[in-house]
XYZ file of C-alpha atoms in Angstrom:
717
model
C -18.897 -2.285 -23.689
C -16.341 -1.367 -26.270
C -15.629 -3.873 -29.028
C -12.167 -4.014 -30.533
C -11.470 -4.325 -34.241
C -8.163 -5.951 -35.151
C -6.353 -5.228 -38.351
C -3.125 -4.048 -39.913
C -2.023 -0.446 -40.160
C -3.140 1.072 -43.418
C -0.396 1.579 -46.024
C -0.857 5.346 -45.756
C -0.058 5.172 -42.052
C 2.990 3.028 -42.718
C 4.178 5.515 -45.296
C 3.581 8.544 -43.138
C 5.107 7.251 -39.920
C 8.751 6.339 -39.711
C 9.460 6.322 -36.003
C 10.102 7.632 -32.621
C 13.253 7.214 -30.637
C 15.723 8.198 -28.050
C 18.364 5.763 -26.948
C 20.998 3.982 -25.007
C 22.295 0.521 -25.769
C 25.232 -1.331 -24.134
C 25.192 -2.053 -20.481
C 27.973 0.402 -19.720
C 27.926 2.976 -16.930
C 25.722 5.842 -18.083
C 26.297 9.463 -17.250
C 24.285 12.505 -18.152
C 24.821 16.140 -18.850
C 22.506 18.740 -20.274
C 23.629 20.692 -23.311
C 22.433 24.300 -23.098
C 21.643 25.193 -26.685
C 19.339 28.011 -25.719
C 16.551 25.917 -27.204
C 15.351 22.386 -26.447
C 17.172 20.667 -23.574
C 19.481 18.005 -25.029
C 20.546 15.089 -22.858
C 23.935 13.483 -23.371
C 24.586 9.841 -22.470
C 27.595 7.549 -22.602
C 25.549 4.396 -22.979
C 27.656 3.053 -25.875
C 30.995 3.941 -24.299
C 31.224 7.464 -25.742
C 29.433 10.761 -25.195
C 26.526 11.191 -27.599
C 23.449 13.348 -27.656
C 20.264 11.368 -27.392
C 19.262 12.652 -30.839
C 22.238 10.912 -32.446
C 21.735 7.420 -31.032
C 19.806 4.993 -33.291
C 17.406 3.424 -30.811
C 13.934 4.134 -29.412
C 14.336 5.611 -25.942
C 12.469 8.174 -23.898
C 14.673 9.944 -21.351
C 13.826 11.959 -18.240
C 16.459 14.230 -16.708
C 16.569 15.191 -13.021
C 14.687 18.395 -13.870
C 12.022 16.419 -15.745
C 11.630 14.050 -12.801
C 11.199 16.956 -10.403
C 8.751 19.000 -12.507
C 6.603 15.983 -13.466
C 6.696 14.636 -9.874
C 7.856 11.229 -11.128
C 8.041 8.905 -8.103
C 7.179 5.497 -9.571
C 7.461 3.351 -12.676
C 3.804 4.125 -13.320
C 4.574 7.841 -13.532
C 7.265 7.032 -16.105
C 4.886 4.852 -18.115
C 2.210 7.548 -18.213
C 4.569 9.797 -20.195
C 6.079 7.130 -22.490
C 4.607 5.862 -25.784
C 3.363 2.258 -25.731
C 4.326 1.717 -22.087
C 1.718 1.133 -19.380
C 1.980 0.103 -15.729
C -1.265 -0.833 -13.986
C -1.712 -1.759 -10.340
C -1.397 -5.469 -9.717
C -2.891 -7.822 -7.158
C -0.574 -6.624 -4.381
C 1.935 -3.817 -3.754
C 5.416 -4.446 -5.068
C 4.210 -6.032 -8.287
C 3.770 -3.800 -11.328
C 1.799 -5.023 -14.329
C 4.085 -3.533 -16.985
C 3.204 -3.738 -20.679
C 5.575 -2.436 -23.351
C 4.919 -2.442 -27.088
C 2.199 -5.041 -26.608
C 4.373 -7.433 -24.584
C 2.794 -8.059 -21.187
C 3.751 -9.037 -17.634
C 2.416 -12.473 -16.702
C 1.799 -13.007 -12.977
C 3.845 -16.185 -13.281
C 7.239 -15.642 -14.885
C 9.292 -12.576 -15.758
C 8.324 -9.039 -16.848
C 8.800 -8.079 -20.526
C 11.710 -5.746 -19.847
C 14.976 -5.478 -17.983
C 15.075 -3.089 -15.028
C 18.596 -1.778 -14.423
C 19.633 0.508 -11.549
C 23.183 1.892 -11.733
C 24.225 -1.062 -13.880
C 22.593 -3.733 -11.663
C 19.821 -5.736 -13.356
C 16.851 -6.536 -11.096
C 16.598 -10.294 -10.653
C 12.847 -10.412 -10.042
C 9.640 -8.411 -10.385
C 9.730 -7.947 -6.594
C 12.640 -5.490 -6.974
C 11.100 -3.269 -9.641
C 8.115 -1.412 -8.218
C 9.741 0.738 -5.541
C 9.630 4.485 -5.090
C 11.976 6.484 -7.310
C 13.806 8.818 -4.928
C 17.062 10.733 -5.511
C 17.175 9.894 -9.246
C 19.466 11.576 -11.780
C 18.059 10.095 -14.971
C 15.544 7.548 -16.278
C 15.749 6.005 -19.750
C 13.126 3.756 -21.303
C 14.412 1.662 -24.195
C 11.697 0.168 -26.380
C 12.116 -2.857 -28.600
C 13.810 -6.171 -27.875
C 17.081 -5.504 -26.025
C 18.132 -9.081 -25.307
C 21.519 -8.625 -26.987
C 22.295 -5.824 -24.542
C 20.370 -6.669 -21.371
C 19.686 -10.372 -21.618
C 16.735 -12.681 -21.038
C 13.559 -10.878 -20.098
C 14.282 -7.771 -22.183
C 11.856 -8.938 -24.886
C 10.121 -5.572 -24.956
C 12.820 -3.198 -23.774
C 14.667 -1.951 -20.716
C 14.245 0.723 -18.058
C 17.565 2.221 -16.972
C 17.720 4.138 -13.697
C 20.719 6.271 -12.748
C 20.715 7.502 -9.164
C 22.378 10.727 -8.060
C 26.036 10.249 -7.221
C 28.000 11.641 -4.246
C 30.243 14.693 -4.757
C 32.994 16.359 -2.774
C 30.839 19.348 -1.807
C 28.384 18.983 1.058
C 24.863 19.111 -0.335
C 21.460 17.783 0.446
C 17.741 18.317 0.508
C 14.677 17.658 2.635
C 11.154 17.418 1.249
C 7.802 16.997 2.946
C 4.224 16.772 1.742
C 0.713 16.346 3.141
C -2.397 15.386 1.207
C -5.913 14.044 1.334
C -6.524 10.652 2.855
C -4.368 11.725 5.819
C -1.360 11.221 3.570
C 2.091 12.487 4.402
C 5.640 11.887 3.171
C 9.027 13.082 4.347
C 12.317 12.365 2.581
C 15.838 13.674 2.809
C 19.291 13.233 1.271
C 22.770 14.394 2.276
C 26.015 13.960 0.330
C 29.620 15.030 0.645
C 33.287 14.109 1.097
C 34.692 11.832 3.802
C 38.278 13.168 3.750
C 40.312 16.243 2.878
C 41.831 14.598 -0.195
C 38.375 14.207 -1.763
C 38.994 10.541 -2.559
C 36.080 9.175 -0.525
C 32.460 10.306 -0.811
C 29.134 9.388 0.761
C 25.456 9.844 -0.023
C 22.721 8.916 2.473
C 18.976 9.274 2.265
C 15.623 7.889 3.202
C 11.918 8.477 3.296
C 8.851 7.704 5.371
C 5.302 7.919 4.111
C 1.847 7.031 5.333
C -1.728 7.163 4.079
C -5.087 6.090 5.469
C -6.097 5.391 1.875
C -8.695 6.565 -0.634
C -10.678 3.387 -1.500
C -13.403 2.496 0.999
C -14.229 -1.001 2.243
C -17.891 -0.351 3.021
C -18.333 -3.480 5.139
C -15.417 -2.725 7.491
C -16.035 1.040 7.234
C -12.351 1.778 6.654
C -10.041 2.446 3.737
C -8.743 -0.619 1.913
C -5.601 0.913 0.375
C -3.819 2.190 3.483
C -0.015 2.377 3.404
C 2.911 2.808 5.781
C 6.379 2.599 4.218
C 9.915 3.467 5.298
C 13.139 3.278 3.329
C 16.837 3.968 3.905
C 19.494 4.054 1.181
C 23.134 4.952 0.955
C 26.291 4.742 -1.092
C 30.024 5.102 -0.603
C 32.475 5.919 -3.382
C 36.264 5.554 -3.091
C 38.963 6.629 -5.548
C 41.499 3.918 -4.648
C 44.119 4.766 -7.277
C 44.255 7.191 -10.194
C 42.522 4.666 -12.430
C 40.572 2.554 -9.912
C 37.365 3.290 -8.010
C 34.996 1.338 -5.744
C 31.296 2.055 -5.173
C 29.158 0.420 -2.480
C 25.372 0.817 -2.404
C 22.552 -0.437 -0.208
C 18.840 0.055 0.281
C 16.292 -1.296 2.752
C 12.532 -0.770 2.443
C 9.732 -2.005 4.703
C 6.012 -1.548 4.071
C 2.648 -2.385 5.614
C -0.241 -1.907 3.203
C -3.793 -2.695 2.264
C -4.244 -4.539 -1.025
C -6.489 -6.818 -3.106
C -9.379 -4.366 -2.785
C -11.357 -6.123 -5.504
C -15.044 -5.383 -6.006
C -17.708 -7.861 -7.039
C -19.227 -6.834 -10.384
C -21.088 -8.336 -13.319
C -20.569 -7.965 -17.037
C -23.136 -5.133 -17.018
C -21.653 -3.297 -14.013
C -17.931 -3.701 -14.659
C -17.591 0.070 -15.125
C -20.098 1.069 -12.445
C -17.768 2.669 -9.912
C -20.531 3.377 -7.423
C -19.998 -0.272 -6.439
C -17.510 -0.250 -3.571
C -15.208 -2.825 -2.035
C -17.102 -4.990 0.473
C -14.955 -7.585 2.231
C -15.157 -8.909 5.769
C -11.400 -9.580 6.165
C -8.953 -6.725 6.694
C -6.452 -7.351 3.921
C -2.822 -6.753 4.848
C 0.463 -6.989 2.955
C 3.858 -6.727 4.683
C 7.066 -6.563 2.669
C 10.743 -6.118 3.486
C 13.238 -5.578 0.652
C 17.017 -5.414 1.087
C 19.448 -4.621 -1.738
C 23.252 -4.424 -1.713
C 25.735 -3.928 -4.549
C 29.455 -3.343 -5.037
C 31.187 -2.069 -8.147
C 34.898 -1.907 -8.991
C 35.989 0.112 -12.034
C 39.464 0.297 -13.545
C 40.574 2.370 -16.538
C 43.125 0.748 -18.816
C 44.716 2.644 -21.682
C 42.378 0.987 -24.154
C 39.241 0.103 -22.140
C 37.341 0.367 -18.860
C 36.659 -2.733 -16.772
C 33.578 -2.765 -14.516
C 32.973 -5.602 -12.078
C 29.581 -5.535 -10.313
C 28.070 -7.886 -7.769
C 24.673 -7.567 -6.076
C 22.613 -9.320 -3.404
C 18.834 -8.829 -3.197
C 16.272 -10.252 -0.795
C 12.518 -9.741 -0.493
C 10.270 -11.168 2.228
C 6.518 -10.830 1.797
C 3.578 -12.080 3.827
C -0.013 -11.166 3.166
C -3.547 -12.173 4.115
C -6.746 -11.273 2.301
C -10.413 -12.042 1.787
C -10.122 -14.828 -0.768
C -13.743 -14.624 -1.944
C -13.584 -10.802 -2.218
C -16.918 -10.379 -0.434
C -18.654 -10.108 2.937
C -21.259 -12.642 1.875
C -21.710 -15.652 4.220
C -23.193 -17.920 1.530
C -22.329 -21.619 1.636
C -23.420 -23.850 -1.236
C -23.387 -27.652 -1.277
C -24.235 -30.169 -3.956
C -26.637 -33.087 -3.457
C -23.856 -35.201 -1.965
C -22.881 -32.599 0.635
C -19.743 -31.396 -1.101
C -19.123 -27.675 -0.676
C -19.471 -25.765 -3.942
C -18.918 -22.294 -2.552
C -17.726 -21.087 0.851
C -16.113 -17.903 2.157
C -12.378 -18.213 2.742
C -9.248 -16.290 3.632
C -5.932 -16.635 1.846
C -2.392 -16.295 3.177
C 0.628 -15.823 0.937
C 4.262 -16.174 1.983
C 6.763 -15.163 -0.709
C 10.528 -14.963 -0.244
C 12.963 -14.139 -3.048
C 16.761 -14.167 -2.707
C 19.337 -13.632 -5.442
C 23.030 -13.062 -6.129
C 24.185 -11.408 -9.357
C 27.720 -11.016 -10.719
C 28.649 -9.164 -13.907
C 31.854 -8.032 -15.628
C 32.047 -5.565 -18.531
C 34.952 -4.358 -20.642
C 34.206 -1.256 -22.712
C 36.595 0.295 -25.202
C 37.738 3.887 -24.684
C 38.733 4.395 -28.291
C 37.280 7.350 -30.190
C 38.149 5.682 -33.500
C 35.719 4.365 -36.091
C 35.525 1.044 -34.208
C 34.110 0.823 -30.679
C 33.340 -2.361 -28.768
C 32.214 -3.878 -25.473
C 32.107 -7.418 -24.039
C 30.468 -8.726 -20.860
C 29.752 -11.820 -18.792
C 26.840 -12.382 -16.419
C 25.889 -14.847 -13.643
C 22.805 -15.016 -11.423
C 21.586 -17.431 -8.747
C 18.004 -16.939 -7.536
C 15.531 -18.798 -5.351
C 11.842 -18.008 -4.881
C 9.977 -19.740 -2.046
C 6.167 -19.489 -2.246
C 3.533 -20.867 0.113
C -0.208 -20.178 -0.169
C -2.583 -21.317 2.586
C -6.367 -21.313 2.174
C -8.423 -20.954 5.382
C -12.121 -21.607 5.984
C -14.016 -18.449 6.918
C -16.773 -20.118 8.915
C -18.906 -16.985 9.203
C -18.126 -14.939 6.113
C -19.915 -11.795 7.255
C -18.039 -10.954 10.478
C -15.063 -8.525 10.580
C -11.855 -10.569 10.780
C -8.097 -10.246 10.357
C -5.158 -12.678 10.226
C -5.160 -13.304 13.995
C -8.655 -14.811 13.774
C -7.510 -17.729 11.594
C -5.779 -20.695 13.223
C -3.870 -23.433 11.414
C -6.649 -25.965 11.981
C -8.771 -23.898 9.550
C -6.341 -24.538 6.649
C -8.019 -26.726 4.039
C -5.499 -26.376 1.190
C -1.805 -25.499 0.884
C 0.063 -24.813 -2.361
C 3.840 -24.593 -1.963
C 6.634 -24.148 -4.472
C 10.398 -23.615 -4.231
C 11.507 -22.274 -7.591
C 15.200 -21.751 -8.330
C 17.159 -20.404 -11.281
C 20.874 -20.490 -12.076
C 21.686 -18.421 -15.150
C 24.722 -17.152 -17.036
C 25.401 -15.200 -20.207
C 28.130 -13.845 -22.477
C 27.671 -10.813 -24.729
C 29.456 -8.454 -27.094
C 28.748 -5.307 -29.083
C 30.553 -3.519 -31.911
C 29.877 -0.056 -33.355
C 31.609 0.727 -36.635
C 31.496 3.918 -38.700
C 31.343 2.714 -42.298
C 31.536 6.361 -43.411
C 31.312 9.671 -41.583
C 27.499 9.433 -41.937
C 26.790 5.690 -41.892
C 27.126 3.579 -38.730
C 26.679 -0.175 -38.274
C 25.937 -1.635 -34.835
C 26.027 -5.355 -34.118
C 25.430 -7.099 -30.788
C 25.095 -10.726 -29.743
C 24.310 -12.372 -26.418
C 23.864 -15.982 -25.328
C 21.723 -16.650 -22.240
C 21.422 -19.971 -20.408
C 18.943 -20.487 -17.556
C 18.717 -23.723 -15.555
C 15.499 -23.860 -13.512
C 14.055 -26.192 -10.904
C 10.738 -26.320 -9.058
C 9.208 -28.556 -6.391
C 6.679 -28.624 -3.579
C 8.824 -29.013 -0.414
C 6.069 -31.132 1.160
C 6.113 -33.605 -1.757
C 9.510 -33.082 -3.357
C 9.942 -36.444 -5.099
C 6.463 -36.336 -6.625
C 6.629 -32.727 -7.831
C 10.250 -31.943 -8.730
C 10.761 -30.562 -12.218
C 13.964 -29.481 -13.977
C 14.474 -27.779 -17.309
C 16.988 -25.424 -18.893
C 16.213 -22.627 -21.345
C 18.721 -20.933 -23.640
C 18.823 -18.574 -26.591
C 21.195 -16.610 -28.851
C 19.985 -13.005 -29.121
C 21.387 -10.937 -32.014
C 20.806 -7.256 -32.727
C 21.748 -5.304 -35.864
C 21.175 -1.585 -36.473
C 22.118 0.620 -39.429
C 21.989 4.397 -38.927
C 22.397 7.155 -41.489
C 23.006 10.747 -40.351
C 21.602 12.607 -43.370
C 22.617 15.958 -41.884
C 23.224 17.416 -38.449
C 19.468 17.635 -37.811
C 18.149 14.355 -39.234
C 18.962 10.723 -38.433
C 17.252 7.701 -39.934
C 17.852 4.121 -38.786
C 16.549 0.603 -39.119
C 17.247 -2.602 -37.260
C 16.394 -6.120 -36.167
C 16.619 -7.662 -32.702
C 15.814 -10.992 -31.063
C 14.073 -11.226 -27.694
C 14.002 -14.095 -25.202
C 12.019 -14.637 -22.013
C 12.869 -17.752 -20.040
C 10.322 -20.479 -19.446
C 9.509 -21.905 -16.038
C 7.085 -23.907 -13.933
C 3.517 -23.478 -12.818
C 2.654 -24.202 -9.194
C 2.216 -27.939 -8.543
C -1.473 -28.764 -8.838
C -3.490 -31.592 -10.335
C -4.671 -31.077 -13.885
C -2.409 -28.190 -14.939
C 0.570 -28.122 -17.278
C 3.649 -28.114 -15.020
C 6.120 -26.542 -17.477
C 5.667 -23.454 -19.606
C 8.180 -22.931 -22.424
C 10.401 -19.972 -23.274
C 9.087 -16.999 -25.228
C 10.985 -15.542 -28.188
C 10.316 -12.583 -30.431
C 11.603 -11.037 -33.643
C 11.463 -7.232 -33.683
C 11.876 -4.964 -36.699
C 12.069 -1.193 -36.501
C 12.382 1.829 -38.781
C 12.929 5.164 -37.089
C 13.982 8.775 -37.408
C 15.155 11.612 -35.172
C 14.989 15.236 -36.179
C 15.735 18.688 -34.810
C 13.569 21.483 -36.198
C 13.282 25.272 -36.275
C 16.930 25.983 -35.478
C 16.889 23.848 -32.355
C 13.534 24.968 -30.960
C 11.908 21.544 -31.455
C 12.662 17.843 -31.740
C 10.427 15.367 -33.546
C 11.140 11.643 -33.383
C 9.257 8.568 -34.478
C 9.385 4.794 -34.909
C 7.419 2.200 -36.813
C 7.848 -1.391 -35.641
C 6.611 -4.949 -35.928
C 7.052 -7.719 -33.325
C 6.410 -11.393 -34.018
C 6.108 -13.294 -30.715
C 6.338 -17.040 -30.401
C 4.864 -18.695 -27.298
C 3.795 -15.362 -25.809
C 3.385 -15.840 -22.062
C 0.119 -14.976 -20.283
C -1.292 -15.986 -16.890
C -4.739 -17.415 -16.208
C -6.390 -17.911 -12.816
C -7.431 -21.576 -12.652
C -10.718 -21.625 -10.714
C -10.515 -25.415 -10.269
C -7.096 -25.504 -8.585
C -6.973 -21.902 -7.243
C -3.565 -21.502 -8.856
C -2.116 -19.058 -11.345
C -1.242 -20.934 -14.522
C 1.088 -19.617 -17.210
C 0.023 -20.352 -20.773
C 1.789 -19.829 -24.086
C 0.061 -18.242 -27.087
C 1.622 -19.831 -30.171
C 1.985 -16.573 -32.131
C 1.126 -12.925 -31.551
C 1.823 -10.242 -34.168
C 2.055 -6.654 -32.970
C 2.548 -3.608 -35.181
C 2.943 -0.136 -33.790
C 3.784 3.499 -34.223
C 5.352 5.956 -31.766
C 5.779 9.712 -32.074
C 7.352 12.245 -29.717
C 7.436 16.006 -30.131
C 9.091 18.594 -27.871
C 8.742 22.305 -28.604
C 9.831 25.521 -26.925
C 6.720 27.594 -27.623
C 8.069 30.708 -25.904
C 10.907 31.611 -23.560
C 8.640 30.618 -20.654
C 6.546 27.799 -22.082
C 7.464 24.387 -23.468
C 5.382 21.436 -24.586
C 5.964 17.695 -24.854
C 3.699 15.347 -26.764
C 4.048 11.572 -26.912
C 1.764 9.104 -28.657
C 1.789 5.368 -29.185
C -0.537 3.199 -31.269
C -0.658 -0.602 -31.259
C -2.333 -3.223 -33.405
C -1.939 -6.532 -31.591
C -3.397 -9.760 -32.948
C -3.343 -13.338 -31.703
C -2.474 -15.215 -34.886
C -2.400 -18.751 -33.475
C -3.507 -20.156 -30.107
C -3.933 -23.927 -30.264
C -5.206 -24.079 -26.683
C -7.868 -21.394 -27.239
C -8.557 -21.112 -30.996
C -11.645 -18.953 -30.343
C -9.266 -16.130 -29.337
C -7.441 -16.116 -32.676
C -7.921 -12.735 -34.315
C -8.314 -10.986 -30.953
C -5.761 -8.621 -29.510
C -3.390 -9.653 -26.731
C -4.836 -9.411 -23.223
C -3.988 -6.192 -21.270
C -2.809 -4.358 -24.393
C -4.292 -0.884 -24.934
C -4.909 0.282 -28.487
C -3.134 3.588 -27.809
C -1.768 5.962 -25.185
C -1.124 9.697 -25.449
C 0.417 12.276 -23.152
C 0.497 16.053 -23.542
C 2.523 18.116 -21.053
C 2.892 21.873 -20.685
C 5.545 23.501 -18.486
C 5.439 27.218 -17.700
C 7.886 29.312 -15.702
C 7.939 33.042 -15.070
C 10.173 35.151 -12.853
C 8.213 37.111 -10.265
C 11.212 38.573 -8.423
C 14.988 38.471 -8.442
C 15.044 35.205 -6.460
C 11.681 33.570 -7.112
C 9.832 32.147 -10.084
C 6.332 30.773 -10.496
C 6.390 27.311 -12.095
C 3.390 25.334 -13.265
C 2.806 22.085 -15.134
C -0.198 20.227 -16.519
C -0.322 16.709 -17.967
C -3.168 15.160 -19.926
C -2.826 11.386 -20.287
C -5.083 9.163 -22.399
C -5.154 5.360 -22.226
C -7.123 3.390 -24.805
C -9.435 0.384 -24.343
C -8.091 -3.015 -23.241
C -9.474 -6.296 -21.899
C -8.120 -8.077 -18.858
C -8.923 -11.797 -18.924
C -8.923 -14.424 -21.667
C -12.032 -15.919 -20.034
C -13.953 -12.707 -20.810
C -12.345 -11.085 -23.870
C -15.492 -9.118 -24.780
C -15.399 -7.113 -21.547
C -13.234 -4.088 -22.272
C -12.544 -0.824 -20.551
C -13.504 2.522 -21.966
C -10.884 5.048 -23.035
C -9.673 6.878 -19.912
C -8.368 10.444 -19.671
C -6.369 11.620 -16.659
C -5.271 15.119 -15.705
C -2.389 15.963 -13.352
C -1.336 19.484 -12.396
C 0.948 21.360 -10.035
C 1.862 24.999 -9.403
C 4.436 26.459 -7.063
C 7.044 29.016 -6.097
C 10.687 28.081 -6.693
C 13.965 29.682 -5.630
C 17.522 28.418 -5.586
C 16.942 26.724 -2.226
C 13.167 26.494 -1.781
C 10.283 24.941 -3.697
C 6.678 25.190 -2.482
C 3.942 23.736 -4.627
C 0.350 22.562 -4.735
C -0.296 19.352 -6.678
C -3.215 17.252 -7.874
C -3.146 13.784 -9.383
C -6.147 12.518 -11.361
C -7.644 15.976 -10.924
C -10.984 15.096 -12.584
C -11.354 11.913 -10.487
C -11.473 9.671 -13.554
C -12.376 6.083 -12.614
C -10.929 3.142 -14.529
C -10.240 -0.579 -14.281
C -6.837 -1.754 -13.088
C -7.683 -5.461 -13.160
C -10.731 -7.585 -13.884
C -11.042 -11.362 -14.031
C -13.742 -14.021 -14.027
C -14.188 -15.405 -10.499
C -17.593 -17.093 -10.755
C -17.991 -18.465 -7.228
C -21.741 -17.894 -7.168
C -21.503 -14.540 -5.404
C -18.654 -12.691 -7.126
C -19.075 -13.082 -10.894
C -16.150 -10.809 -11.806
C -13.497 -9.399 -9.486
C -12.604 -5.820 -10.437
C -9.804 -3.696 -9.023
C -10.408 0.070 -9.450
C -7.829 2.792 -9.953
C -6.950 5.344 -7.266
C -9.309 8.341 -6.944
C -8.202 11.962 -7.029
C -5.338 12.898 -4.702
C -4.000 16.357 -3.880
C -1.779 18.139 -1.415
C 1.025 20.570 -0.763
C 4.772 19.898 -0.936
C 7.749 21.853 0.403
C 11.416 21.203 -0.467
C 14.588 22.804 0.895
C 17.981 22.238 -0.782
C 21.414 23.176 0.481
């Protein structure tokens, strides 16, 4: 096993690194265009209420244009993370939940993720609404560093901003289909155009269907454990009501039926032995329905633009799985006849419903002073029920229909609600023609309640969490090709409640962080290259992590008193020739638990789930082979450093993993035909690993997906 050495970055590294960045602060509507300089593609955004190139904005952001998304075959948050410094997204216990880690700040299984996820100005209210397929996307921006002043509670590590493609007056659309190994297929399509002759009403409709038998074998059932069937429909309407007023309506519905929890029983010595396969006697199944609706009204005044956005989201999930992760029938009893170990099945019922309302007023002034103010309200309820069933045989193929209610021996239920509001403001002021000062401040208040509906009076808990979140940035444009900046920001993640169970701490407190950053952005070789970097330090207080409590079979959130994380990020983009370009991104982290009163033996160790580094090198090549056709190819090499997965076994770490993705195809104005391969070398790695210790399964390990490949055809009109 790998052993990790904690320590601070050497002074030489601090001196040599100054920072990586791209950007986009205030929660204003963001639009993109591509500046054709004849050299490196330059993305323009209006994130701060004015058009700026990404190289001129003093913040750490990685951006992907529509062309980037298409060439890199980005279809999920994980694909984004693989190409972004100090961002990882590993598979979680079940579909729909992404284990996102950014700059050393992790996603606990109880509580909120370490970043805000914003789609067309609407902030996702729960982790359930984050990990969906990215289809029909115009731009993706990943902001790194605490963004609480701009995006509120939960943005302790950053924000992911998604801009979908908008409807236009001209009729356009596309249809794309693919087939691959594992009997995998996908078909998606989009159509957009005008609804009237005046071109004041537009529509955009789309959807996809996909299916896979899976690639991970359950050797006991002799079938694949990671099967998937998913369908989604989405649409939007846009109306120009008056010269200065517009209305946009959007909706999306997704339903899925999938295999999940394909954990494998391993020991400390075999944790990276991937010849060990999944062996469970229950056919695990996860069903999820997600509905999302939003409405936005925008009005342009002479001095500012007012945006009013409201959204309703609902997720319904039910799943059933082999709770002991094995096909072993073993029963163990103590001398008094009490059962110590028995096979069991587990049912989970999770419903999340939320309403969000937000208003923003953004100045239109092009003067030295620019500003924005906003208000926010959210009402959310999460209803969880977990039923544990006796599996009386343990080594017979079963599914949910084989378990009746009289086999339930334990139920854990929790209704968890949150009513939150916030006010925020931002000011950008040009002190000189080269020196800019940015200040932002937001106050978040979150009132939470939790109770077991079967024992409400005995289990009800109430607590509110609040925090002021300031952000200050100073940027100096030394010349047209070099920007240097520094800043401070405060992060805040709300506290909450663990599931009611005897012997656990019911309340976990809020998490706060202080982030410091020094960065630069540069354009080199007369526009043929960009080189950006950032050096940062994050001091977390009460850093939230989740531990599986083997005594109560509940997930328990804990708070680490202090975690100090220092890091470096670098990004380089170069046009090597007229036909070949290269992108390189690299992130390094030094994370250390400074104080943990509950587990002092972990002091000096790194934070759980945090990789020491991640790198990505991409090459894009295009060559014309005829008047109408070109041959395009791309290769990505992605490296993820060692990390450990469970505070109960901090000495069990993964190896460094290297993944290779590639695609090659013929492209014309209307057609694209390509062959693709993901994880081409079939690299095997650990997605999750935790101490189970039931006498049969010592550690439960979830593996990554094996190699996948196929062919894809797209037609655009």
